[in-house]
Coordinates of C-alpha atoms and ligand atoms in Angstrom, one line a residue:
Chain U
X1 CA 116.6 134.4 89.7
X2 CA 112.9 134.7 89.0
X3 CA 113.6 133.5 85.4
X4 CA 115.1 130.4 87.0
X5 CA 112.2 129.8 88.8
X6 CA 109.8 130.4 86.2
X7 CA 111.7 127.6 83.8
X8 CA 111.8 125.3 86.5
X9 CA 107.7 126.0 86.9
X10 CA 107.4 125.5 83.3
X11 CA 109.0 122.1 83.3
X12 CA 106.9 120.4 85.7
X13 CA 103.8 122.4 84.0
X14 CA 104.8 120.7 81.2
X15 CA 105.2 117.3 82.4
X16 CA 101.8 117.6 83.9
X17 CA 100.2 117.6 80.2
X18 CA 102.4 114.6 78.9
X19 CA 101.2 111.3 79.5
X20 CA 102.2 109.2 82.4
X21 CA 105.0 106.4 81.7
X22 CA 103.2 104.1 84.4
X23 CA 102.9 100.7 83.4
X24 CA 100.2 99.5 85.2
X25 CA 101.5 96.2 86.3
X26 CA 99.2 93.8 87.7
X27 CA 97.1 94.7 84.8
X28 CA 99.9 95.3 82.0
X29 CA 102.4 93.1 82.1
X30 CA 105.9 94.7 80.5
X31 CA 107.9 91.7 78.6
X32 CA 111.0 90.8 79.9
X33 CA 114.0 90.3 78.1
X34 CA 114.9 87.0 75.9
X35 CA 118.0 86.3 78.4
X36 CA 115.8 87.5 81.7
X37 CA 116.7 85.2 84.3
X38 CA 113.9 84.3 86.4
X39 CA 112.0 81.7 88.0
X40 CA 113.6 78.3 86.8
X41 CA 112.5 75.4 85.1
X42 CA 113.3 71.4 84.5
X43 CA 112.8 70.9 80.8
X44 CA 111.8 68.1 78.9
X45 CA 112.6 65.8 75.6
X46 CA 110.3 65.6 72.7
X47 CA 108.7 62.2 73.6
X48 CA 108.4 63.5 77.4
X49 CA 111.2 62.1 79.1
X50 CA 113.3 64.7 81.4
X51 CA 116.1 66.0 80.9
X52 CA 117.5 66.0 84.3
X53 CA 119.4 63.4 85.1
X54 CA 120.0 64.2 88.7
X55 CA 123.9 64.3 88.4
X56 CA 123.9 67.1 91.1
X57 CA 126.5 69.6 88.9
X58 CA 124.0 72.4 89.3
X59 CA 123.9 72.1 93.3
X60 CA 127.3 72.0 93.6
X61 CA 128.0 75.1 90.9
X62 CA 125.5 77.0 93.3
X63 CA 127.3 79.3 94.9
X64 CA 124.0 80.3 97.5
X65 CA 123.4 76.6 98.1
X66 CA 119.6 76.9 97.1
X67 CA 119.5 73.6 94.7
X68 CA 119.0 70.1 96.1
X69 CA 118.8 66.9 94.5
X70 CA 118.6 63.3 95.3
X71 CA 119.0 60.9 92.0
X72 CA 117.3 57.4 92.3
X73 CA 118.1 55.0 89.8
X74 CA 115.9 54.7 86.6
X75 CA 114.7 51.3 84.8
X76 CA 113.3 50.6 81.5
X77 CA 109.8 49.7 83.4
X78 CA 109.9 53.0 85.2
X79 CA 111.7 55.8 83.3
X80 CA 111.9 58.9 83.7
X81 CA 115.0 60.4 82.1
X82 CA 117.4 58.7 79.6
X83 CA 120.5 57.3 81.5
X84 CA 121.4 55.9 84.7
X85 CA 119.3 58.3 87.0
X86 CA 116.8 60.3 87.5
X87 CA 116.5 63.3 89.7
X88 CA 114.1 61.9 93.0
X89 CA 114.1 65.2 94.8
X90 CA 114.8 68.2 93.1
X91 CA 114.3 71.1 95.4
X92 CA 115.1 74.9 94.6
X93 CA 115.1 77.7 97.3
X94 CA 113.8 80.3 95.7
X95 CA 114.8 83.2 98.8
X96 CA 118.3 81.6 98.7
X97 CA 118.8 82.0 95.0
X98 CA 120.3 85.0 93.9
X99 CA 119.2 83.8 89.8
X100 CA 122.6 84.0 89.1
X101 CA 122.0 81.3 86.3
X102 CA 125.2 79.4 87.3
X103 CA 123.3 75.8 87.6
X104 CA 121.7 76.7 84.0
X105 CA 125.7 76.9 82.9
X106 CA 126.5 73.8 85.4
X107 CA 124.0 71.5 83.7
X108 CA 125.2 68.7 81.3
X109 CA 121.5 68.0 79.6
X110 CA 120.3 71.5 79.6
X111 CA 117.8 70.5 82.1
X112 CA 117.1 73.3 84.0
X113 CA 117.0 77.4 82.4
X114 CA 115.7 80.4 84.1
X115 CA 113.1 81.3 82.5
X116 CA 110.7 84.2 82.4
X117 CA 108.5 84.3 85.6
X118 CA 109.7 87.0 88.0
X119 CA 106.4 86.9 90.1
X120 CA 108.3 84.9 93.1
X121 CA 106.4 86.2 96.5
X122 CA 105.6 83.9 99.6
X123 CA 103.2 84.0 102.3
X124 CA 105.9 81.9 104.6
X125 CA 109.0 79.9 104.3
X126 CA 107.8 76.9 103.1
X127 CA 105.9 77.9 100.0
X128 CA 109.5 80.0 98.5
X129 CA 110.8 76.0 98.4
X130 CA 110.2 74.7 94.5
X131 CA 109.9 71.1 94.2
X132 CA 109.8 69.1 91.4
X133 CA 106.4 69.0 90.6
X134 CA 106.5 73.0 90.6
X135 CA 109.6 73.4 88.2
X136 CA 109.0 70.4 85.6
X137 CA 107.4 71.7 82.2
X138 CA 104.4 70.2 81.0
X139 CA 104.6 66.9 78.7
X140 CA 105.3 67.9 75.3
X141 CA 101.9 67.0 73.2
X142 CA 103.2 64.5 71.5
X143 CA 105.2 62.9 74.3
X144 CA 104.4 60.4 77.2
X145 CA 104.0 61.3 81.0
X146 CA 106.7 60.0 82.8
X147 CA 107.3 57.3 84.4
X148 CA 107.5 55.7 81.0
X149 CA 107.8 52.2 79.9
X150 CA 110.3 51.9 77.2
X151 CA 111.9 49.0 75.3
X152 CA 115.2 48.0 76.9
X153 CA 118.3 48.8 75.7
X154 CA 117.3 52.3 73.8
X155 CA 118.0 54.8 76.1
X156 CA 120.6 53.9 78.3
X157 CA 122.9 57.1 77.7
X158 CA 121.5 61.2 78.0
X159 CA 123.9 63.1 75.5
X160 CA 124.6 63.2 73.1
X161 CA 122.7 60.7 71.4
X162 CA 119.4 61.9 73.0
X163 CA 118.8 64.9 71.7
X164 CA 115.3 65.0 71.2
X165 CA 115.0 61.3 70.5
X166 CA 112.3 59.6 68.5
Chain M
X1 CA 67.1 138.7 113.8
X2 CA 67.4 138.5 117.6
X3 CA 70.9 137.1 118.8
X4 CA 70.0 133.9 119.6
X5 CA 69.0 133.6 116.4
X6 CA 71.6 134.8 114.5
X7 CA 73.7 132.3 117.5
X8 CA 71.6 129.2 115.8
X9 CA 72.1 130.4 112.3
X10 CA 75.6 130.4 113.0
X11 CA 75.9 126.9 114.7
X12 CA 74.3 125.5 111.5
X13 CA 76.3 127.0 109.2
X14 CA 79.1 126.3 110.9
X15 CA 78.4 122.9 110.8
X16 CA 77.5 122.4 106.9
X17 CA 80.4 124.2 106.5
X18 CA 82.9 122.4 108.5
X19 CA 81.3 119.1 106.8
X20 CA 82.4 120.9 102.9
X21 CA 85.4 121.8 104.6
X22 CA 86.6 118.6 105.8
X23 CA 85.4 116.7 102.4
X24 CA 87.3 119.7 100.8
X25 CA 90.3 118.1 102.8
X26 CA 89.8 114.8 102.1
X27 CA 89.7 115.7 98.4
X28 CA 93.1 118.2 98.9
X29 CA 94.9 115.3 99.7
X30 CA 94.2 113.4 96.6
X31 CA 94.2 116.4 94.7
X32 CA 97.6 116.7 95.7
X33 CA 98.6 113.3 95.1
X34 CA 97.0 113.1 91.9
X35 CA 98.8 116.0 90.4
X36 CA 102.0 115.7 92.4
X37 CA 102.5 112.0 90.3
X38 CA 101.5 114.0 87.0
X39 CA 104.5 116.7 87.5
X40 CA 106.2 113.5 88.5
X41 CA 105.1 111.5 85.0
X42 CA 103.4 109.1 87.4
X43 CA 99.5 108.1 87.3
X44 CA 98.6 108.3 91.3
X45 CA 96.2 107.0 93.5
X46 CA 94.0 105.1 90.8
X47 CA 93.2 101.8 92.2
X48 CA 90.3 103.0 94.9
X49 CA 87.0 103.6 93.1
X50 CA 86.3 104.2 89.8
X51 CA 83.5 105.0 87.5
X52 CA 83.8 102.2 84.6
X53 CA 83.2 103.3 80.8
X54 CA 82.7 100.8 78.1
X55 CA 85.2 101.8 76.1
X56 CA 86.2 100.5 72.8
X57 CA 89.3 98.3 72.0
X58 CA 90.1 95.9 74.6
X59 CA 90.9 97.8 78.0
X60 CA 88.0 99.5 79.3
X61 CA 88.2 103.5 80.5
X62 CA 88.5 104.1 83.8
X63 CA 86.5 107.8 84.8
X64 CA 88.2 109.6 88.1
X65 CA 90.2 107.1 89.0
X66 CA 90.9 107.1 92.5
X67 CA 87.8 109.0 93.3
X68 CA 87.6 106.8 96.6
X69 CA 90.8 107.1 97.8
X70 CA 90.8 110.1 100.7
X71 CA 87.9 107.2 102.0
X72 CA 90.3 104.3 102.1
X73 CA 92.9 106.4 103.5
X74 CA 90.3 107.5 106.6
X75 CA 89.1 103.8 106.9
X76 CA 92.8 103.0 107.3
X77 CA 94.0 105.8 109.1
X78 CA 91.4 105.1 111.8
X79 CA 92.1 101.2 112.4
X80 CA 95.5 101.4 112.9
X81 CA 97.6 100.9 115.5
X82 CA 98.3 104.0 117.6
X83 CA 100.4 103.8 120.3
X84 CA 102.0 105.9 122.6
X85 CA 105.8 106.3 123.4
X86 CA 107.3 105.1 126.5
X87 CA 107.8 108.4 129.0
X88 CA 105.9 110.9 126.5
X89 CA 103.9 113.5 128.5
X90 CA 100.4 111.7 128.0
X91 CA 98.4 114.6 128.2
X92 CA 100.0 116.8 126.1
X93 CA 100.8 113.8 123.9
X94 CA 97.0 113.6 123.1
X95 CA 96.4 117.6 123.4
X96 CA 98.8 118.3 120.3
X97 CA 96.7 117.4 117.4
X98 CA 93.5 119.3 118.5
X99 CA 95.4 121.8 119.2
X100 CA 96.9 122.1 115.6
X101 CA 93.6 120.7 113.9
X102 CA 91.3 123.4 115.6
X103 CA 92.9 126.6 114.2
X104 CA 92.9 125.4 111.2
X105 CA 89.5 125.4 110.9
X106 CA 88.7 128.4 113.3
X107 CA 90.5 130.6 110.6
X108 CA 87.5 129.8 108.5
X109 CA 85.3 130.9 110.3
X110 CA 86.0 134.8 109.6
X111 CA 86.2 134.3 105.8
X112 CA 83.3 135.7 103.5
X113 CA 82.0 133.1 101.1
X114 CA 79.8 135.5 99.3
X115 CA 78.1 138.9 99.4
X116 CA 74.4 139.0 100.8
X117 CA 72.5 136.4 99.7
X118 CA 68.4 137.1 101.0
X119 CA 67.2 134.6 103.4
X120 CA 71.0 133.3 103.9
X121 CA 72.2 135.8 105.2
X122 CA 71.3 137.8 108.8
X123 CA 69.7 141.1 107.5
X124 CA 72.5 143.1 109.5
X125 CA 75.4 141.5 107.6
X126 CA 76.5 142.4 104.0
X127 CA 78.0 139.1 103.5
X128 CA 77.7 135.7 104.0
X129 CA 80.8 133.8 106.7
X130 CA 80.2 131.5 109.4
X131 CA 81.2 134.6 111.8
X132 CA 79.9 137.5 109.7
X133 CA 80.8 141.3 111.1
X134 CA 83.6 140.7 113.4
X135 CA 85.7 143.8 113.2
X136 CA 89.0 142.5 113.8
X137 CA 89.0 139.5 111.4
X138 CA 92.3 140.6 109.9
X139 CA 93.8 140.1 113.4
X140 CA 91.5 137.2 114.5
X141 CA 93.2 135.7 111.5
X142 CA 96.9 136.4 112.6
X143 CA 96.0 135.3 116.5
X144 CA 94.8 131.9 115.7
X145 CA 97.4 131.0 113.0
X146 CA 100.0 131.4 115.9
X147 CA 98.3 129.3 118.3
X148 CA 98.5 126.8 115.3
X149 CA 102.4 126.7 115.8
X150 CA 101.5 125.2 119.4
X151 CA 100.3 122.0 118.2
X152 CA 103.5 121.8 116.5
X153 CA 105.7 122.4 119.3
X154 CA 103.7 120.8 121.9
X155 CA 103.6 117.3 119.6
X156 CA 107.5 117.8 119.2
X157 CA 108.0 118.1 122.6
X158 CA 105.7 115.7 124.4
X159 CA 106.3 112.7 122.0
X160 CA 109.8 112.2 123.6
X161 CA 111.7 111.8 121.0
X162 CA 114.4 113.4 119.4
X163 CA 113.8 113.8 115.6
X164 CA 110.0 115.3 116.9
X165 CA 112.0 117.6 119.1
X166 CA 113.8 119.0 116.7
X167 CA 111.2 119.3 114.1
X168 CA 109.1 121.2 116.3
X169 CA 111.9 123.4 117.3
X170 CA 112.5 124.3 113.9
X171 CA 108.5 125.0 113.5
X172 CA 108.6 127.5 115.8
X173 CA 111.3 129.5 115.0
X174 CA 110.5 129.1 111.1
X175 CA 106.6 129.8 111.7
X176 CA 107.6 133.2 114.6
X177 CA 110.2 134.7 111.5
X178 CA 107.7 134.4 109.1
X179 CA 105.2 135.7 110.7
X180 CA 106.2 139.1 110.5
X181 CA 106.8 139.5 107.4
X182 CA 103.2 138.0 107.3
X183 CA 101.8 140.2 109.3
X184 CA 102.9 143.5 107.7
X185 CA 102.2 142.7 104.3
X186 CA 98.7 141.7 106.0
X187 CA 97.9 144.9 107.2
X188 CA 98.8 146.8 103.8
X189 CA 95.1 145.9 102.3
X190 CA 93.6 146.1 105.8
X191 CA 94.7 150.2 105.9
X192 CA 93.8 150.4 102.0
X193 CA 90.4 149.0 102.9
X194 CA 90.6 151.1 106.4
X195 CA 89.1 148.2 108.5
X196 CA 89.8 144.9 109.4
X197 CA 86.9 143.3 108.6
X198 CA 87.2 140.8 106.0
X199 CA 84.2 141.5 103.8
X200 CA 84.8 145.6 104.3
X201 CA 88.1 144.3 102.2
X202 CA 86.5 142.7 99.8
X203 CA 84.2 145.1 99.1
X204 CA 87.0 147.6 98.5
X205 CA 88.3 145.6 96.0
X206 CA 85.1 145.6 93.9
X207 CA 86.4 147.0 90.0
X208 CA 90.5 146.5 91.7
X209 CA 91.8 143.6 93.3
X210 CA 94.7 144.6 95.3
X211 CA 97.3 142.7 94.1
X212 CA 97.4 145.2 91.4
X213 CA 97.6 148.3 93.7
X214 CA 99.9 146.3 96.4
X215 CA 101.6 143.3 94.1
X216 CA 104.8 143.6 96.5
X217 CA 102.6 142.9 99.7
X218 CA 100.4 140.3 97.7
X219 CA 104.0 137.9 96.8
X220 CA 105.4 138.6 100.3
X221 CA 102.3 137.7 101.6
X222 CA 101.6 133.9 99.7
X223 CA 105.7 133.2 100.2
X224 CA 105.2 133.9 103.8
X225 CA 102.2 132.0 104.3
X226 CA 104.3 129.3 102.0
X227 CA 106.3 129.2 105.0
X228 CA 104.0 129.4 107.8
X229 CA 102.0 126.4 106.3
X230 CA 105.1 124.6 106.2
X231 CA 105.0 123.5 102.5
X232 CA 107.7 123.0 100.5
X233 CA 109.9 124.8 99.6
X234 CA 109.7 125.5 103.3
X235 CA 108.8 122.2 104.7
X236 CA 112.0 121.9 107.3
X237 CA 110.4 120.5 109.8
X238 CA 109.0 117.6 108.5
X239 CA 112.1 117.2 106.3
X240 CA 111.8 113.4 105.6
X241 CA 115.5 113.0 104.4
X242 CA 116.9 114.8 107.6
X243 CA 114.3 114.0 110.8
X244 CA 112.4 111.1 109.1
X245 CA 109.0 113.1 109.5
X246 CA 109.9 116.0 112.4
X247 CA 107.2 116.5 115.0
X248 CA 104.7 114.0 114.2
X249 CA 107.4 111.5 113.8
X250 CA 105.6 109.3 117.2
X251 CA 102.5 109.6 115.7
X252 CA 100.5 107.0 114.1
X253 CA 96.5 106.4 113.2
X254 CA 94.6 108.7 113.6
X255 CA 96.1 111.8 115.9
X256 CA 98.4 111.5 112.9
X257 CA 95.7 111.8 110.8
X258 CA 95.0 115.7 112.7
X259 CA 98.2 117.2 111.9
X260 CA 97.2 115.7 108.2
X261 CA 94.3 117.1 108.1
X262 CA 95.8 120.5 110.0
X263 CA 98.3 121.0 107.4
X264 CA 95.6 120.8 104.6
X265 CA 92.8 122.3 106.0
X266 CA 95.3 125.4 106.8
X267 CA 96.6 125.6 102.9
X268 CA 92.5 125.9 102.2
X269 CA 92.2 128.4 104.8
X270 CA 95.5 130.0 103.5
X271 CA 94.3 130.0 100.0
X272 CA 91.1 132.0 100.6
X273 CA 92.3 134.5 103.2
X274 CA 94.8 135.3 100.1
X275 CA 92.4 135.4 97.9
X276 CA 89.9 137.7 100.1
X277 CA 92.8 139.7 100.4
X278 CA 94.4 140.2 97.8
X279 CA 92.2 138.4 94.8
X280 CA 88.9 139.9 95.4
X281 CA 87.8 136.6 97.9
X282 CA 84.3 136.3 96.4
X283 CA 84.2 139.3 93.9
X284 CA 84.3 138.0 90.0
X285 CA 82.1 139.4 87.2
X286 CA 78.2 139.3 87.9
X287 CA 78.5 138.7 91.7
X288 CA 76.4 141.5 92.8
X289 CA 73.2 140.3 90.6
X290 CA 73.8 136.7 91.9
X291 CA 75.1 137.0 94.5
X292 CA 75.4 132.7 95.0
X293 CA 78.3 133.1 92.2
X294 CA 79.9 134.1 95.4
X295 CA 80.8 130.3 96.6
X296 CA 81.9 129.4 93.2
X297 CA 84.7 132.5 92.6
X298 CA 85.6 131.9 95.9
X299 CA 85.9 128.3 95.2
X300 CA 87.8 128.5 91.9
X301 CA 90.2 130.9 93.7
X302 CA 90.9 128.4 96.3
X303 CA 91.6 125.5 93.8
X304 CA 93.9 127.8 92.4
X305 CA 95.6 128.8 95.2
X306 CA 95.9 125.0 96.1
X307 CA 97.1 123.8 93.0
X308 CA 99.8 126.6 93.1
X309 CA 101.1 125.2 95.9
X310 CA 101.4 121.7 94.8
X311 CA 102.8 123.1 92.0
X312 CA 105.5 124.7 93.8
X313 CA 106.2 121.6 95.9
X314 CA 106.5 119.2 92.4
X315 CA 108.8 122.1 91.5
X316 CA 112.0 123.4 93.9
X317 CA 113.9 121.9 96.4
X318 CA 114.2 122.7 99.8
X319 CA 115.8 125.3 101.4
X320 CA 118.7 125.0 103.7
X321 CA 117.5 126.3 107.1
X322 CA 120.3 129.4 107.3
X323 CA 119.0 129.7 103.8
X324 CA 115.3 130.0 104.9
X325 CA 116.5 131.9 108.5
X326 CA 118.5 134.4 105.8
X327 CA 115.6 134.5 103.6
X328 CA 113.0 135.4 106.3
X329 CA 115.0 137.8 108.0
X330 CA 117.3 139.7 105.5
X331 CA 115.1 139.3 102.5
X332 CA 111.3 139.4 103.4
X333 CA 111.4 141.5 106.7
X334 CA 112.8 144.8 104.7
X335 CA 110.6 144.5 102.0
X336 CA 107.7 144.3 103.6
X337 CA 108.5 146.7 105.9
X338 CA 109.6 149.3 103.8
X339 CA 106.5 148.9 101.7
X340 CA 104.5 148.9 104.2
X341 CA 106.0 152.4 105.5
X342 CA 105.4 153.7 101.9
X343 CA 101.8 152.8 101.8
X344 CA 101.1 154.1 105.1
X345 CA 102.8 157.3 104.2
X346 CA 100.9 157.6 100.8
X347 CA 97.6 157.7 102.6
X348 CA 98.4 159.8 104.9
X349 CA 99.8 162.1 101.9
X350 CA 96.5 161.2 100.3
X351 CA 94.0 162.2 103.0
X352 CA 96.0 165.2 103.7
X353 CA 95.1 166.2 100.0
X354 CA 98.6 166.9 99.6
X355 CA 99.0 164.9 96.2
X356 CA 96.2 167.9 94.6
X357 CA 98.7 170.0 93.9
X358 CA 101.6 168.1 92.1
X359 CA 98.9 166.4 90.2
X360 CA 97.4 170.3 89.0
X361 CA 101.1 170.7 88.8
X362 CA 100.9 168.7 85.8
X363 CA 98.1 169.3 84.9
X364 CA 95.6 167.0 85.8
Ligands
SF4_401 S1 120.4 80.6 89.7 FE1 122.3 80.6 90.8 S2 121.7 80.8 93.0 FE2 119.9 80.2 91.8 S3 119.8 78.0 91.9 FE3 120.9 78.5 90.0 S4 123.0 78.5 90.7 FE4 121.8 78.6 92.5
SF4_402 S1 119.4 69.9 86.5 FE1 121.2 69.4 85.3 S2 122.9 69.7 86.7 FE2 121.1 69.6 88.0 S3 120.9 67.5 88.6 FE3 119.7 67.7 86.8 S4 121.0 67.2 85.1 FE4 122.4 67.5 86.9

């Protein structure tokens, strides 16, 4: 028995000599897989238009009813994504989502992917909701903010023939 | 010195000595924390206060790390919230953690630091202690850890609550079982030394500590006092998994913050009445030419003794409580028992000069 008890000694003895495998995480960050699903965003074309065309598949493929969008139609004076419509509203719940990466699958354009950020914590209610604004990439540098005025005629349909258009 | 005198002289030291105690405390609990994560593979409290070195590469070094902590812990401990249950006996309620806090440090009191230091120390005293000459330290000792178990019970009981019922049920009747086995292995180096005075026993151990002459009685004594500290592998009654935290479940902010404070200022008090025992307390090599070396023996014995423990708690499980009941009883009572028969016998055999003639027998 005292042998037993003497080995088991040892072992945290000798764990107290090896080096801790803390990650200090505010300060080190540990990288997250390539397929890690976190916080989502609304992707862009090349020349800056969005990809979303506000067709609503990846609210209804939600299965915890987080996503919600309201398309408005786009003209070639004020564009914002090649097709009919654009999303208007595009809302995401983020303490309803379970990032389950369904609307990624859901999503004719590829619009929206989870993507890397898993540092999702709220102060209230309100701030867990993700509009727009807080899910749309940044313009690509050689691309144009939307809305964009375009000639008419060129972009009237999203896929295929707009991948990463001119 | 007249009395009164040697009454101020006391007061003071008591005082500067309760201060190093409770920063001693303060710094247990991180000590404990910190080397707990290492066993564990973790880092610990590292966030509160640092010393920052310009290291090379990009991320600077970061010198004791956490150094701050027991602070931040005290400044939070004391604005908290700290209510008190619905139908708990209020007087008791409040009475419970002075009443496990104050032994705790009262067992200090009787422990020699260091041997007599000129100018320090009262001419009539060989030895330096906040209560230096009281004959019956041993038992003084022994008295005051059982009114520790009071707290304890009295917290379990007044708190109104069932998990603190229980936990302080199982206190007592871990903490009386114990204490036997305690006590006797206790008195083996008090008849060896033939007083009770704690510096008379660490003056007999001067060239031989006793856990050579008496290793039985030195083991039985550090499990026992394993168990009447309540540490793990003995920690029943504030087994988290089973009664959430036991007796000081209802307890939050600071009267927490006593039985805290009890529980490590008794594993320091622990460590050096085991140590003056049974390690030679202040005794280590050139302590009777400087005699000051006294505090830092003492001091190095404690940490020992301290990390030991921690040691042991990063280490086993705990015991089931017909395990630790079995244990106490059928285990640790006979032992010490039995050796403590033997030694008394031996010196009686020994002062009767009986052992003279088998040792001429063989020639000696
Ligand atoms: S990841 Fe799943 S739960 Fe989250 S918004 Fe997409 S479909 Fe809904
Ligand atoms: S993100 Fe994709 S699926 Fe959702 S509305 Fe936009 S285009 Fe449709």
């Amino acid at each position: 028995m005292i042998a037993e008890l003497a080995k088991g000694m040892g072992i945290t003895l000798k764990h107290f000599f090896q080096t801790p495998v803390t990650i200090q995480y505010p300060d080190v960050q540990r990288p997250v897989r390539n397929r890690f699903k976190g916080r989502h965003e609304l992707k862009r074309y090349d020349n800056g238009l969005e990809k979303c065309i506000g067709c609503s598949l990846c609210a209804a493929a939600c299965p915890a009813d987080a996503i919600f969008v309201e398309a408005a139609e786009n003209t070639d004076d004020e564009r914002y994504s090649p097709g009919e419509r654009f999303a208007r509203v595009y809302e995401i719940n983020m303490l309803r989502c379970i990032f389950c990466g369904y609307c990624e699958d859901a999503c004719p354009t590829e619009a929206i992917v989870l993507e890397h950020n898993y540092e999702l914590s709220f102060y209230d209610r309100q701030s867990a909701i993700y509009t727009k604004d807080m899910l749309i990439v940044d313009v690509p540098v050689n691309g144009r903010p939307t809305p964009q005025v375009v000639e008419p005629g060129v972009f009237t349909k999203a896929i295929p023939e707009m991948e990463n258009p001119a | 010195m007249t009395l009164g005198q040697i009454a101020l002289w006391g007061l003071v030291v008591g005082l500067v000595m309760s201060l190093v105690v409770i920063t001693g405390f303060a710094y247990t609990t991180l000590l404990e924390r910190k080397v707990l994560a290492r066993m564990q593979a973790r880092v610990g409290p590292n966030r509160a206060g640092y010393i920052p070195l310009p290291g090379r590469g990009k991320q600077e070094k970061k010198l004791l790390a956490g150094f701050m902590q027991p602070a931040a812990d005290a400044v939070k401990l004391f604005f908290k919230e700290d209510p008190t249950p619905a139908k708990a006996d209020w007087l008791v309620y409040n009475l419970a953690p002075m009443l496990a806090v104050i032994p705790a440090i009262l067992i200090l009191g009787v422990i020699p630091w260091a041997g007599k230091i000129p100018g320090l120390v009262p001419e009539q005293y060989d030895y330096f202690a906040i209560v230096p000459g009281l004959d019956v330290a041993a038992l003084f000792v022994l008295a005051v850890t059982s009114i520790g178990v009071y707290g304890v019970v009295l917290a379990g009981w007044a708190s109104n609550s069932k998990y603190a019922v229980l936990g302080g049920i199982r206190a007592s009747a871990q903490m009386i079982s114990y204490e036997l086995a305690m006590s006797l292995s206790l008195l083996v180096p008090v008849m060896i030394a033939n007083s009770m005075d704690l510096g008379v026993i660490v003056a007999a151990q001067k060239g031989q500590w006793f856990i050579f002459l008496q290793p039985v009685a030195a083991i039985v004594f550090c499990i026992a006092a394993l168990a009447e500290l309540q540490r793990a592998p003995f920690d029943l009654l504030e087994a988290e998994q089973e009664l959430s935290a036991g007796f000081n479940v209802e307890y939050a902010g600071m009267r927490f913050g006593m039985f805290f404070m009890a529980e490590y200022m008794k594993m320091i008090s622990f460590s050096a009445i085991a140590a003056t025992l049974f390690f030679g307390g202040y005794r280590g090599p050139f302590v009777d030419q400087v005699p000051v070396l006294g505090f830092v023996y003492l001091f190095i014995k404690i940490f020992i003794g301290l990390f030991l423990m921690i040691w042991i708690r990063a280490t086993f499980p705990r015991l089931r409580y017909d395990q630790l009941m079995l244990f106490g009883w059928k285990v640790l009572l006979p032992i010490s028992v039995v050796n403590f028969l033997v030694v008394a016998v031996f010196i009686v055999l020994a002062e009767e000069g009986l052992f003279a003639p088998i040792l001429s027998f063989f020639g000696f």
